[in-house]
Structure formats: C-alpha cells, structure tokens
Coordinates of C-alpha atoms (C1' of nucleotides) in Angstrom, one line a residue:
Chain A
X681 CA -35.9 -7.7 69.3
X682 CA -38.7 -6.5 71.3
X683 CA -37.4 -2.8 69.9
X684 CA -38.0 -4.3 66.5
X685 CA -41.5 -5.3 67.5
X686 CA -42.2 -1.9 68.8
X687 CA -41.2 0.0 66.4
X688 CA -43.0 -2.3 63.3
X689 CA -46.4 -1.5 65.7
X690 CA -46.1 1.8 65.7
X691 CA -45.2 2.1 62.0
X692 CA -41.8 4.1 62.6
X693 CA -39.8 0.8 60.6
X694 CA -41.5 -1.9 59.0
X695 CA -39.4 -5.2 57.4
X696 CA -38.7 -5.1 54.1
X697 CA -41.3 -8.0 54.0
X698 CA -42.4 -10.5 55.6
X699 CA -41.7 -14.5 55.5
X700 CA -44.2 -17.5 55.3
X701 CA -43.2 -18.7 58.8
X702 CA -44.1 -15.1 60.2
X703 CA -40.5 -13.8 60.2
X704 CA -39.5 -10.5 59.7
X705 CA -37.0 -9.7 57.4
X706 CA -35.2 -6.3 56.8
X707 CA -33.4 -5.2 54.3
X708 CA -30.2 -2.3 53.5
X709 CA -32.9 0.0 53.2
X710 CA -34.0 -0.8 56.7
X711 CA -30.7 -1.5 58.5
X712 CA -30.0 2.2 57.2
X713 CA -33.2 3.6 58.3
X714 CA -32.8 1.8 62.0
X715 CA -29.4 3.0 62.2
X716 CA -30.8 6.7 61.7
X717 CA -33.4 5.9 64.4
X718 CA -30.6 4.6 66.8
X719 CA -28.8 7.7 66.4
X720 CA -32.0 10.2 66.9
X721 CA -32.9 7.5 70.5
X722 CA -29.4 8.0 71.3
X723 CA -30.4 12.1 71.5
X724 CA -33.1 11.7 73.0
X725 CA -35.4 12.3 70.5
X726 CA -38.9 11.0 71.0
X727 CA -40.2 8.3 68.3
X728 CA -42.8 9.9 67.2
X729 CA -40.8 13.1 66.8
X730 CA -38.0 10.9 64.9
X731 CA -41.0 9.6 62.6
X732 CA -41.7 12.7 61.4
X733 CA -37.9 13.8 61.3
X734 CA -37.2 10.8 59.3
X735 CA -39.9 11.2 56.7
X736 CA -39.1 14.9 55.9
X737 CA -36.9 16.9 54.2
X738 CA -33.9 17.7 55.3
X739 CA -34.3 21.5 56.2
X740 CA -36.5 20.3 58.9
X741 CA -34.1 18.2 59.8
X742 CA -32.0 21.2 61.1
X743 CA -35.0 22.7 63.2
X744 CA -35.7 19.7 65.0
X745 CA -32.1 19.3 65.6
X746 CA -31.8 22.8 66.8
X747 CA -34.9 22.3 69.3
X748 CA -33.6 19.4 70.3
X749 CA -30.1 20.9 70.9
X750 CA -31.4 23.3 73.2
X751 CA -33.2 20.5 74.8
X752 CA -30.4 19.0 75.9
X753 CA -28.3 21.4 76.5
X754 CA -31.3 22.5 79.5
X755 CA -30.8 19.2 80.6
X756 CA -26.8 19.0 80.7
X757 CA -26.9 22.2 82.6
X758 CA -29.5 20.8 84.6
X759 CA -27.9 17.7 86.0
X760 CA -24.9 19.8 86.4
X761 CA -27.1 21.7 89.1
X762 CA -28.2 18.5 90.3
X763 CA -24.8 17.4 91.0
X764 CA -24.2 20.6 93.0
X765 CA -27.2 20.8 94.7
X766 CA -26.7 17.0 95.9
X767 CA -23.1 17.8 96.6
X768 CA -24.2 20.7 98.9
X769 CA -26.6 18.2 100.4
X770 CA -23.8 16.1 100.9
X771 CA -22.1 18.5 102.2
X772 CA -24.5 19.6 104.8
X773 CA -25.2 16.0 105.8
X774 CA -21.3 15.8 106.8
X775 CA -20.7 18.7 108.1
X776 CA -24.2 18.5 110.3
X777 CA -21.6 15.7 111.8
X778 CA -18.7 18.1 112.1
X779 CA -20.2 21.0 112.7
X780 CA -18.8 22.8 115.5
X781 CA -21.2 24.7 117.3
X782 CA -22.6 24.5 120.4
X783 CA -26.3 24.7 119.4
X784 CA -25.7 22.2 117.7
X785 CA -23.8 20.1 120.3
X786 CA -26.7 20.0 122.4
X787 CA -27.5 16.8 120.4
X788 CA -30.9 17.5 118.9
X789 CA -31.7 21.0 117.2
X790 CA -34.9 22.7 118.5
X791 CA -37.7 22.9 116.0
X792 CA -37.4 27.0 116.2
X793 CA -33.6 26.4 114.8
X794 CA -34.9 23.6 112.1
X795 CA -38.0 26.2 111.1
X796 CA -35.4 28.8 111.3
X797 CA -32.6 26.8 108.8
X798 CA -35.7 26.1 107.0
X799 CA -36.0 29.5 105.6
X800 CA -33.2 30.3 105.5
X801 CA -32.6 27.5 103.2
X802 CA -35.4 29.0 100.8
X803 CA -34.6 32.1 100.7
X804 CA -30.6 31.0 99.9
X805 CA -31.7 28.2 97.2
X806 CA -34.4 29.5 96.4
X807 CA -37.7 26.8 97.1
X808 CA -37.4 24.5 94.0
X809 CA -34.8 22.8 96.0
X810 CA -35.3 23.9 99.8
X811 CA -34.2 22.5 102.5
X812 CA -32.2 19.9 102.2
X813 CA -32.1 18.2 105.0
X814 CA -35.0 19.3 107.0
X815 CA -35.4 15.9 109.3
X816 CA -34.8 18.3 112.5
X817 CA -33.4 15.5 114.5
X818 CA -29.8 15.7 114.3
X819 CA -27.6 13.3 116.2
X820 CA -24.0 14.3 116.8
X821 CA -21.1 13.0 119.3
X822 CA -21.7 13.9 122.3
X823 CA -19.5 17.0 123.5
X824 CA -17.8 18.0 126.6
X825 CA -15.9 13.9 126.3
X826 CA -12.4 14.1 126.6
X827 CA -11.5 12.9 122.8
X828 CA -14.2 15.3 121.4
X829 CA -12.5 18.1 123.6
X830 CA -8.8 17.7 121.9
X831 CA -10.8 17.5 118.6
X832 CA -11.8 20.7 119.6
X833 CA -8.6 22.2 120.7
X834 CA -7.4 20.9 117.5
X835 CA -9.4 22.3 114.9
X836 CA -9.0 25.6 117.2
X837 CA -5.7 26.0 116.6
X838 CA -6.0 25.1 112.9
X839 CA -8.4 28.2 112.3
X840 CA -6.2 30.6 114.8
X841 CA -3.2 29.6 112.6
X842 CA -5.1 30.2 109.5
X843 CA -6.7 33.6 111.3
X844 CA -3.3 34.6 111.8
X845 CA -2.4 34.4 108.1
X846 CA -5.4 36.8 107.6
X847 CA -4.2 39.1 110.1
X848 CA -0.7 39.3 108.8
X849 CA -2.0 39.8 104.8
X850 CA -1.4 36.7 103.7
X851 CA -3.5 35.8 100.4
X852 CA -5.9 33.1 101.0
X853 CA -4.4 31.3 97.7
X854 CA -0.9 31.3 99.7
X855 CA 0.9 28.3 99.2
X856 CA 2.2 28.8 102.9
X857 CA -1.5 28.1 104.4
X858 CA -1.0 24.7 102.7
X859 CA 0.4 23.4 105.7
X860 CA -2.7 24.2 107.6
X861 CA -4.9 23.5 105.6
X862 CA -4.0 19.9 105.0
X863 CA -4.4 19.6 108.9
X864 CA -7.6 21.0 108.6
X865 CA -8.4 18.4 105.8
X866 CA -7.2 15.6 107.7
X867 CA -9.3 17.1 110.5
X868 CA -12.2 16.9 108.6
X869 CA -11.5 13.6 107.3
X870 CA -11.3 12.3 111.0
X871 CA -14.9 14.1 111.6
X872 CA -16.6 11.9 108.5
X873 CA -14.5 8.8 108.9
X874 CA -13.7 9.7 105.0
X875 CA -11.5 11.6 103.2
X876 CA -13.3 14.4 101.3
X877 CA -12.8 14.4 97.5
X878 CA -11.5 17.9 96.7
X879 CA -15.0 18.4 95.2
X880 CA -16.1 17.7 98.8
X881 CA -14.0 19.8 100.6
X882 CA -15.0 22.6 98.2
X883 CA -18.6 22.0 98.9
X884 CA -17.7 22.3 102.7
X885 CA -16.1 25.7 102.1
X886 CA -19.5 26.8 100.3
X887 CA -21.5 25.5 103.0
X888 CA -19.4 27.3 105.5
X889 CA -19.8 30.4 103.6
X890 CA -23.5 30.4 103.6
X891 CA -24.4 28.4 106.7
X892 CA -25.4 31.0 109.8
X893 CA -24.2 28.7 112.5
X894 CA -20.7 28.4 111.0
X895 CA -20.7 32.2 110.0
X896 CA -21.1 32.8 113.8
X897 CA -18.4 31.2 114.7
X898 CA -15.9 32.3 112.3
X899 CA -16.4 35.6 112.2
X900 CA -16.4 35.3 116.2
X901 CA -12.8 34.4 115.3
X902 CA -12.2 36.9 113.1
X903 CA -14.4 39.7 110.7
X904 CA -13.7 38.6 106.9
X905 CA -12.4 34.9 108.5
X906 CA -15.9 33.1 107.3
X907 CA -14.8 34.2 103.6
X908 CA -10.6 34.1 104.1
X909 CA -10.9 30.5 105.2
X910 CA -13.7 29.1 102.4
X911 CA -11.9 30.8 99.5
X912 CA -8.4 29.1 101.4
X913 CA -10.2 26.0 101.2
X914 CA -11.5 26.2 97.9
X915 CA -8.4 27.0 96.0
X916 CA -6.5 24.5 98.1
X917 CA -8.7 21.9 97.0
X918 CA -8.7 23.0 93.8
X919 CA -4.9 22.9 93.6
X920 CA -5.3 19.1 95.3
X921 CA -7.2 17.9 92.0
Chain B
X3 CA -52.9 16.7 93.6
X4 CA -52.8 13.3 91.5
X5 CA -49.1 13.3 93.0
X6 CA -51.2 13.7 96.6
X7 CA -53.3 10.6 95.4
X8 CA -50.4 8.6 94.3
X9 CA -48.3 9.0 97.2
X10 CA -51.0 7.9 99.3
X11 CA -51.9 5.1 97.2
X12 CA -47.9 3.6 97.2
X13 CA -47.6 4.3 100.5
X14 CA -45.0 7.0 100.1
X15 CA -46.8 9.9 101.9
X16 CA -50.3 8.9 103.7
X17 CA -52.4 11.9 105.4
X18 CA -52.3 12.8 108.5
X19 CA -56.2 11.4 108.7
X20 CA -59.1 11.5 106.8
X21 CA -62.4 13.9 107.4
X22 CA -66.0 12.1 107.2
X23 CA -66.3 13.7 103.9
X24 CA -63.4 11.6 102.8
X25 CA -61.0 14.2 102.0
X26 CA -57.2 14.2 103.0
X27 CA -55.9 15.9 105.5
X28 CA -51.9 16.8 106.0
X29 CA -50.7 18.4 109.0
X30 CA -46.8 19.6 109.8
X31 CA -45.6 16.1 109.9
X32 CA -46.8 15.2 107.0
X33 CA -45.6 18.5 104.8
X34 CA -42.4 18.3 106.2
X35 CA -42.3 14.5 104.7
X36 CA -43.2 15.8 101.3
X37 CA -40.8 18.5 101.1
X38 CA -38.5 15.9 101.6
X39 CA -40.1 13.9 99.0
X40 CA -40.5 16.4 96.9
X41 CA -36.2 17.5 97.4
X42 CA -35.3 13.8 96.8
X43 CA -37.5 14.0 93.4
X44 CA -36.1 16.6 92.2
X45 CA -32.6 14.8 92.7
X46 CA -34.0 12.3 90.1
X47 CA -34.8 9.5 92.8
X48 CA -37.3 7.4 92.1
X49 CA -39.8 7.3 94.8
X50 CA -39.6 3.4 95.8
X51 CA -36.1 4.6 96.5
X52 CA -36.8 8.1 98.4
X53 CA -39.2 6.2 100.5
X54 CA -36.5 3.6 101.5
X55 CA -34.2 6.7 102.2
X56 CA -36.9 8.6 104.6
X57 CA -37.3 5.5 106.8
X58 CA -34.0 4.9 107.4
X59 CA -31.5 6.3 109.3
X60 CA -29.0 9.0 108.2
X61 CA -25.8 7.3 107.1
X62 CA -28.0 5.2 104.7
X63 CA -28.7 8.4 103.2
X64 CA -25.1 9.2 102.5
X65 CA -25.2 6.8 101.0
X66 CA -28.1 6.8 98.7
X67 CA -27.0 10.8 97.8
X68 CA -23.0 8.9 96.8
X69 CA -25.0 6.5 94.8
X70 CA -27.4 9.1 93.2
X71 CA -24.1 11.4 93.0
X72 CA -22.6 9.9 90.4
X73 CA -25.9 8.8 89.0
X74 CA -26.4 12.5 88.3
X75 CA -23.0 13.3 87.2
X76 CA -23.3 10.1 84.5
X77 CA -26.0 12.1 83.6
X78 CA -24.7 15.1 83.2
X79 CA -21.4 14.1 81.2
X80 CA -24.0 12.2 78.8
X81 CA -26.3 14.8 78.4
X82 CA -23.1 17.2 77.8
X83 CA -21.9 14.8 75.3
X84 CA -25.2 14.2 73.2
X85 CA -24.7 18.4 73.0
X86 CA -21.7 18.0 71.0
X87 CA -22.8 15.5 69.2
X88 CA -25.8 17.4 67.7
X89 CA -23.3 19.9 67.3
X90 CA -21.3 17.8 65.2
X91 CA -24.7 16.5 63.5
X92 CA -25.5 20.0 62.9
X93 CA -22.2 21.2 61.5
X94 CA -22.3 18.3 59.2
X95 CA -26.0 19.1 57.9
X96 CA -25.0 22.5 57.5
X97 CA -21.3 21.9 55.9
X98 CA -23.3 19.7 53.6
X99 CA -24.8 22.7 52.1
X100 CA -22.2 24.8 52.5
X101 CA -19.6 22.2 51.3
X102 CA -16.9 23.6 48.6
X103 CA -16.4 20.5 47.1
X104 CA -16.8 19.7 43.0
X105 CA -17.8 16.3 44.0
X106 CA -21.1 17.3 46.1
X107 CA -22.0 20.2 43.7
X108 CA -22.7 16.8 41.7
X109 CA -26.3 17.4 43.4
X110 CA -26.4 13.7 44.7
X111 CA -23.7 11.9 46.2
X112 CA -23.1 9.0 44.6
X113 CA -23.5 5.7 46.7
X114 CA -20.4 4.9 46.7
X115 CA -19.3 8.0 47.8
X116 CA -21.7 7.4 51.0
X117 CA -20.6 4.0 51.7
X118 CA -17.1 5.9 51.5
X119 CA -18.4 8.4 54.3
X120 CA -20.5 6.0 56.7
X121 CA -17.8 3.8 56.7
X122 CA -15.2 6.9 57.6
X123 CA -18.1 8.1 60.1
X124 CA -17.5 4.5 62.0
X125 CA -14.2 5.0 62.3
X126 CA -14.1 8.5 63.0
X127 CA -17.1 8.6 65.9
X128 CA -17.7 5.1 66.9
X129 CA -20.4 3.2 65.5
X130 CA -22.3 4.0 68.7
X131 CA -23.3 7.4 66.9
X132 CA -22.0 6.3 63.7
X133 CA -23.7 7.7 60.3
X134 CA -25.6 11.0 61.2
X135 CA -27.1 11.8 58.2
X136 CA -26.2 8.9 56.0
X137 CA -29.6 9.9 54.0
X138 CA -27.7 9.8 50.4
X139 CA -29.4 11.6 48.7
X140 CA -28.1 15.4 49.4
X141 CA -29.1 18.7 47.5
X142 CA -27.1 21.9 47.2
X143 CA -27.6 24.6 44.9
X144 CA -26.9 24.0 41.8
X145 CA -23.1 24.8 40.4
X146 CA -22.3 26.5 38.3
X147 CA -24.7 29.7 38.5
X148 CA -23.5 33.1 38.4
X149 CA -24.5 33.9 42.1
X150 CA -22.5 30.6 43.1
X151 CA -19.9 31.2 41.3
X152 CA -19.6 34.8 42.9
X153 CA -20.0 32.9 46.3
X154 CA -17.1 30.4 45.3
X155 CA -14.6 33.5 44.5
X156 CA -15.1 35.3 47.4
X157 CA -14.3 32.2 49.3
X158 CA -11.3 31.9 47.2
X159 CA -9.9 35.4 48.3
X160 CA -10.4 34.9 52.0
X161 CA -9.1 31.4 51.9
X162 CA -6.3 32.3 50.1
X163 CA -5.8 35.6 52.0
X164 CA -5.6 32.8 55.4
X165 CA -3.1 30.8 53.6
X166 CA -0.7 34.0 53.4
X167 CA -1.0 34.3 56.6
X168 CA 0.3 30.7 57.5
X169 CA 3.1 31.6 54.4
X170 CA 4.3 34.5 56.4
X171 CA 4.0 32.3 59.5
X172 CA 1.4 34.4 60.9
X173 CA 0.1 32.4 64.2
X174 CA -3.3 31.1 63.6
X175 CA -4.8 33.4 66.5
X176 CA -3.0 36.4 66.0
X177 CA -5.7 39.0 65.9
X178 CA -4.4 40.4 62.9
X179 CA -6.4 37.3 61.0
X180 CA -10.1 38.7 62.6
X181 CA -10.9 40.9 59.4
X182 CA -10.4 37.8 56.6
X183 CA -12.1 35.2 59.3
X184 CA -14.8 37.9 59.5
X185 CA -16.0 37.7 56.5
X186 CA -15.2 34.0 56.4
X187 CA -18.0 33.6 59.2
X188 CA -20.3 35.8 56.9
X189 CA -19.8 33.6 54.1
X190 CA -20.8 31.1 56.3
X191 CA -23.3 32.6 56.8
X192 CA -24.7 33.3 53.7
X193 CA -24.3 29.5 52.7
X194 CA -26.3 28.9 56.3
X195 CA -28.7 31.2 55.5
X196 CA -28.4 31.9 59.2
X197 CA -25.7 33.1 61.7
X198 CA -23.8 30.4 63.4
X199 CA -23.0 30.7 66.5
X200 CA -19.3 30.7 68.1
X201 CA -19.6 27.4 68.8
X202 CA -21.6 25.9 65.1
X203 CA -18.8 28.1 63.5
X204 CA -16.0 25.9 66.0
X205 CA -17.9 23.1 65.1
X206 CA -17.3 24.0 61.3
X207 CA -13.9 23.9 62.2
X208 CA -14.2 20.4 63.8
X209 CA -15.0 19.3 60.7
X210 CA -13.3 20.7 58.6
X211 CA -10.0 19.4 60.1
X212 CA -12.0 15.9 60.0
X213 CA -13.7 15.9 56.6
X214 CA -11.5 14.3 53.6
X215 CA -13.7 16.6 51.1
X216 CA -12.7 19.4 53.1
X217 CA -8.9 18.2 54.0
X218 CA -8.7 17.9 50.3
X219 CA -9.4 21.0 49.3
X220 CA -7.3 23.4 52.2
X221 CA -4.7 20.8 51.9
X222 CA -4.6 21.5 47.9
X223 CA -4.0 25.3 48.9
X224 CA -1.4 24.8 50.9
X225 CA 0.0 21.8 53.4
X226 CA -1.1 22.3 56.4
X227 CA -3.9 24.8 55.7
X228 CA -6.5 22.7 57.4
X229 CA -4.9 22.6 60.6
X230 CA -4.1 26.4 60.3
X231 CA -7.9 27.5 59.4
X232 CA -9.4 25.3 61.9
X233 CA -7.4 26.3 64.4
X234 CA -7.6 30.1 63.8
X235 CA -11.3 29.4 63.4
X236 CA -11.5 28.0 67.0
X237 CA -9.6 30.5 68.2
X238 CA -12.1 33.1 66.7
X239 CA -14.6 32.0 67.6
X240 CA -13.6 31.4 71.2
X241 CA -13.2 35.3 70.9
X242 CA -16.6 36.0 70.0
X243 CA -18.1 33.6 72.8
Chain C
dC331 C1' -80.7 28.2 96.2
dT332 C1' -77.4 28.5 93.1
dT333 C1' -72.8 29.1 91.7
dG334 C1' -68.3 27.9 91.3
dA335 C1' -64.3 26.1 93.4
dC336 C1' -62.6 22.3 95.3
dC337 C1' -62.5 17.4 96.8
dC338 C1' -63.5 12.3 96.1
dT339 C1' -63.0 7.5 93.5
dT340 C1' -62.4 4.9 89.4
dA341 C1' -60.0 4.0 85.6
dC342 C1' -57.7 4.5 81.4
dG343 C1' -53.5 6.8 78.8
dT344 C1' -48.6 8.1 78.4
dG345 C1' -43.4 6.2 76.3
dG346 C1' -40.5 2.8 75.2
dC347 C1' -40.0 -0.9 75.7
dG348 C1' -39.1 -5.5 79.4
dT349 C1' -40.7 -9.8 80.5
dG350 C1' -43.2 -13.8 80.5
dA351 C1' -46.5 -17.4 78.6
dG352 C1' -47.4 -20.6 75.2
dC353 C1' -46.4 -21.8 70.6
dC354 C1' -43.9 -22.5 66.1
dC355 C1' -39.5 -23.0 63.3
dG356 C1' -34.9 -24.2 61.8
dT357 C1' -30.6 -26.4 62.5
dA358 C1' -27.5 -29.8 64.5
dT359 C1' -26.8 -33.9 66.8
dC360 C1' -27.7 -38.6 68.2
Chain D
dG1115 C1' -36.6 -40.0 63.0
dA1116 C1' -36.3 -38.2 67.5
dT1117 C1' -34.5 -34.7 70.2
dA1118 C1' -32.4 -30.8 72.0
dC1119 C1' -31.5 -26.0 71.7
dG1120 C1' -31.7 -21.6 70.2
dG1121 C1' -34.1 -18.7 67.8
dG1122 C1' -38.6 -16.5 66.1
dC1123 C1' -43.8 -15.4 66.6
dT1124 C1' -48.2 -13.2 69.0
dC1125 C1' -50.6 -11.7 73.0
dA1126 C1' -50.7 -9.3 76.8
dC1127 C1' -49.5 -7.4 81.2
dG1128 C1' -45.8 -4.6 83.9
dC1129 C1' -43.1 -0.5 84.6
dC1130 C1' -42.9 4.6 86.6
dA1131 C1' -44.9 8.8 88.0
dC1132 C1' -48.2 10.6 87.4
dG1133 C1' -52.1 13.3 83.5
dT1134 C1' -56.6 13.5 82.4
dA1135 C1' -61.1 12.8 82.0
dA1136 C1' -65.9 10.9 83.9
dG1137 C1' -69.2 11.2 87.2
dG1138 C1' -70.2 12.7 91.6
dG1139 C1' -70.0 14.8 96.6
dT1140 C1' -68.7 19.0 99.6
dC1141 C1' -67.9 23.7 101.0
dA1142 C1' -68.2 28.7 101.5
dA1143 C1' -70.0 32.9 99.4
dG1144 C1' -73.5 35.6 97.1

DNA sequence: CTTGACCCTTACGTGGCGTGAGCCCGTATC
DNA sequence: GATACGGGCTCACGCCACGTAAGGGTCAAG
C-alpha cells in the first residue's frame, strides 16, 4: 500500500486513473509495469535508477544490468568476507577461552601484549578490519586447579600423538589422525561448552596458524607442527561436513 | 567527522572531554572504543546494537557475532543469488536478440505469445522474480536480409556439426567439440555484439535447455540436442573460466 | 595581520518506505 | 436505518547513519 503511495509521489507508477472517492485504480498496463519494478527492487536497483531503466530502450537495459551485475557481485563477495572475517572473530573470541598459553593464563593480558596483538592484527588483516577483539581484558579459567591441569595433560597428549604422526610422515589428510583428532574436537568442544560447526573448527585451525601465542607453542612442540596440525584440522573438518 | 558528531550525539562514543574552545577531545580509551565501533560496523551492525555489545560482557558478544553470523551469510547467499539471476536476466535480453526462432524474427512478439512466456516464467522461476523482461514489444534485426541469412547458415553448420557429434555418441565435453563450440561462442558473439563471458555464454546454455523457442528448434535437429549443446556448452565454458 | 586549515553548532537532505492520526468509503449484518 | 468492520485517503513524522551546506570561532604558520 504505502509502496503504492510512494511510488505514485515520486512519479515512478502512477494508476491508470483515479476514482471519485479518491481511489487509485491500476490497470494491466500498470500491474505489468509494478511487476517490472518488483523485479528491478528485488536487485537492488535504486528507484530512481529503475525509472529511468524502465522508460528506455532496451539496449540500455543491458548496461544498467551489467553495472548493476557487478554491483552485486562486489557485494556477494563482500558478505562472503564478512562471514569469514566474523567467523575469525568468532573464532578468536573462543579460542581466547581455550587458548593454552601461559601468558595468557595469567588471567588478564598486559596492555604491551594487547598493543602488541594489536598490530599484529593490522598488519595480518590489513586495518579495514583490525583488531578484532581488542578489549585487552581477557578473563579465562583460572590455571594451576586440578580439573584445568588434566585438561591440560589432555590436550598434551592429543598434540604429542598428532606430533608423532608428523614425525613418522604421516600426511596430515591421514585418515589415521582421525582418531585424534576427534579427541581434539571433543577437547575443544569441552573448552567452549559447544560443539564447533566444522566451519568453526576450520576457523580455529586458521587462527592457530596465524596467531603468535599459539605458533609458540606448537612449534615449541615440534618445527612444521603449527602448519601439520591446522591443515589436519582443516581437512578433518572438512571431511566432517 | 560527522560520524565523530553522531556518535557523540547517540551516545555511542562520547570524548574523552571537551577544551574551552568547545572542541572534542579523544584520548586511548576512547580510540580504542571506536575501533571497536568502527570493526562491529563494518560487520553490518547497526550501532544501537554495537553499543549494546560494547557494554556488555563477552559471552553476549558470542552471541551477537552468531546472530550477526548468519545475518551475514543470509546476506551473502542472497546477494549470490540476485548474481545469477541478472545473469539469467541478462542471458534472456541478450538470447532475445540473438534468438533463432522464425517466430521472434516476426519483429514483435505477439501478446499472446508473451502471456505464453510470463506465464512459463512463473512457473519456471517463481513468481518472486517472475517476468524479467515481460516488455512485449521486442526488436531484432530484421529477417530475412542477406547478412542474416549468412548469420543463420553459419549457425546451421556448427549446429549441425554438434549434432554429429551426439550421432556418433561423441560425449558433450570431449575436447574434440572445442573448434565447432568455438566459433559457436563467436557467433554469439557477433549476435551480442560483444564477447560473453564463460559464465553469460553458461548462462546461454541455461536457457537454452529452458527456453520452448529454443527446445524447439535443437529438439527439431535432433532429440536430445538441447541437453547435449547445453551441456557441452557448460562444459566449455567451464574450460575457458 | 592575514591566510588557510581545522573545529564548532544548527539544521536540513538522503532512500524507501513504516507507522500513526484522523477521516472517508463500501459492504455486510442486525 | 444503524452499526460494525475492513478497507481506502491525506498529511506528516520516524527510521538509520550519516552527508552537506551555512555561518561562525580557533589555531599555528608566514
């Protein structure tokens, strides 16, 4: 209705005429002509732009639909790197939770650490979409108690087993880490108090890649681990989907 | 600036304090709030939203992002499907022109013929993004010429070239089809007065497989023609891409 | 002292309608 | 004929995240 309204005051469809009592009334001609708008709105073409469109010949047509093609193709690939980028912020946000280092044990992170994730953050995603989290006050369980220590020893053994499998050759695609790795999962899904969507547990394996704290302490396990396990993750999860 | 002035103004982001001389003044606090802000905007939150999320505590946020997750990934599915669509729009502005069909060399459809076509539209697309051209009234170049009915022959050859290949039971990607699809592309061309790319000529393909004009004609060369040029088509182009 | 770059407030404009107020109109029912 | 009820009408403000002037004050440099 109010549509109607609109577009009668801004002159893009007028009724076919109008009644005694004030009505509007529209006609074939009309329904036809709305039904063209409807589908132009439904690409996200601006009125004005399907106005014009709409009032010219058909050649044009085909430019506009080409601009406007390329249009939304920039924003489809757009909101796909939304999606990532707020996956990766996901991500980050749950595994600040899980994340098993020390420094990071101490509770809160010092504001040289946040300034230093801070640029780091820029210079890996570049500053359109910097740090992420940024809050600098990070709240995790508190170590050194006697549950978080066999969480610990647990997820220790998980990545020794999984070392070992890079020490001995083994593929990180192997089917034979899938054991491990669905430990590792569940391990994870114990740290969020959720199971991870494959998606998620993909986004983990990126964030372990690139994140300095977690680099430390894999390759402290083993050089080439940081990249063995995330790729092991990755195509695991991918095989999960 | 004006964003400055709005934030302070809603609330969202207030300065650090203000100088005698009126102006604002932001200190670390303050910046780091706004590259927060400034993250959560560019995640498509709207701000009433991001400053709910900044003054509360972190699981809320997990929230939020979940929320705006599959906010973003809607999104991005739509957005990826108006691309096709306008692809499909497109094709079918183009295959207008290009269209080798005695009954649109007529120079105007006839209104039956587009009640005929709207009506197949619906039920082909969904009457969400039902008639996209629907306009009636469609020119091509005249039949008949010399030039067009050079154009036609050549067609003919390479068409009929295609539908030895499907006698001989020649898959419709084997490679040995790329010279006769070749010069069907640059036919296509010619009619498009414009190269298509791999994925306008697929689209051509889409509807040709879906067009009665055009089922009519491949299917009058040989059964199952349509299938077998669309698909070799596809496969083409999926070469070129 | 002027210049030019920056800041301020105020206030209206943008797009595509949504939503309400207050009123009229047409149809069905009592 | 009265009365609901479910439409329509116009007028006009609201939304969101600012953009863009208009008209003026402030600051550091030449």
């Amino acid at each position: 209705m109010r549509t109607l309204h609109h577009y009668d005051e801004i002159g893009l469809l007028e009724p076919a005429f109008s009644g005694e009592n004030g009505y509007r009334y529209y006609e074939e001609e009309e329904l036809l002509r709305l039904q063209q708008i409807l589908i132009f709105r439904e690409l996200d073409i601006p009125l004005a732009e399907i106005a014009a469109l709409l009032d010219a010949p058909d050649f044009n047509r085909l430019e506009v639909l080409h601009v406007q093609r390329s249009r939304l193709k920039k924003q489809a690939r757009h909101y796909v790197r939304l999606v990532r980028t707020i996956d990766r912020t996901i991500a980050r946000l749950k595994g600040t939770y899980s994340m098993p280092n020390a420094d990071l044990y101490s509770g809160v992170v010092s504001p040289e650490k946040q300034a230093e994730y801070e640029a780091w953050l820029i210079q890996r995603f570049g500053d359109s979409v910097a740090s992420e989290i940024g809050d600098g006050h990070v709240i995790v369980a508190a170590p050194g108690t006697e549950p978080m220590q066999r969480r610990m020893a647990e997820l220790e053994v998980i990545e020794l087993g999984l070392a070992e499998g890079l020490r001995l050759g083994i593929p990180p695609q192997a089917a034979s880490l899938a054991p491990l790795l669905e430990r590792h999962c569940l391990w994870v899904e114990t740290a969020w108090a959720r199971k991870p969507t494959p998606e998620e547990y993909a986004g983990l394996a990126e964030t372990y890649r690139a994140h300095p704290d977690f680099i430390k302490r894999y390759e402290g396990i083993a050089p080439g681990f940081t990249a063995y396990l995330a790729t092991a993750m990755q195509n695991w999860a991918q095989r999960q989907a």
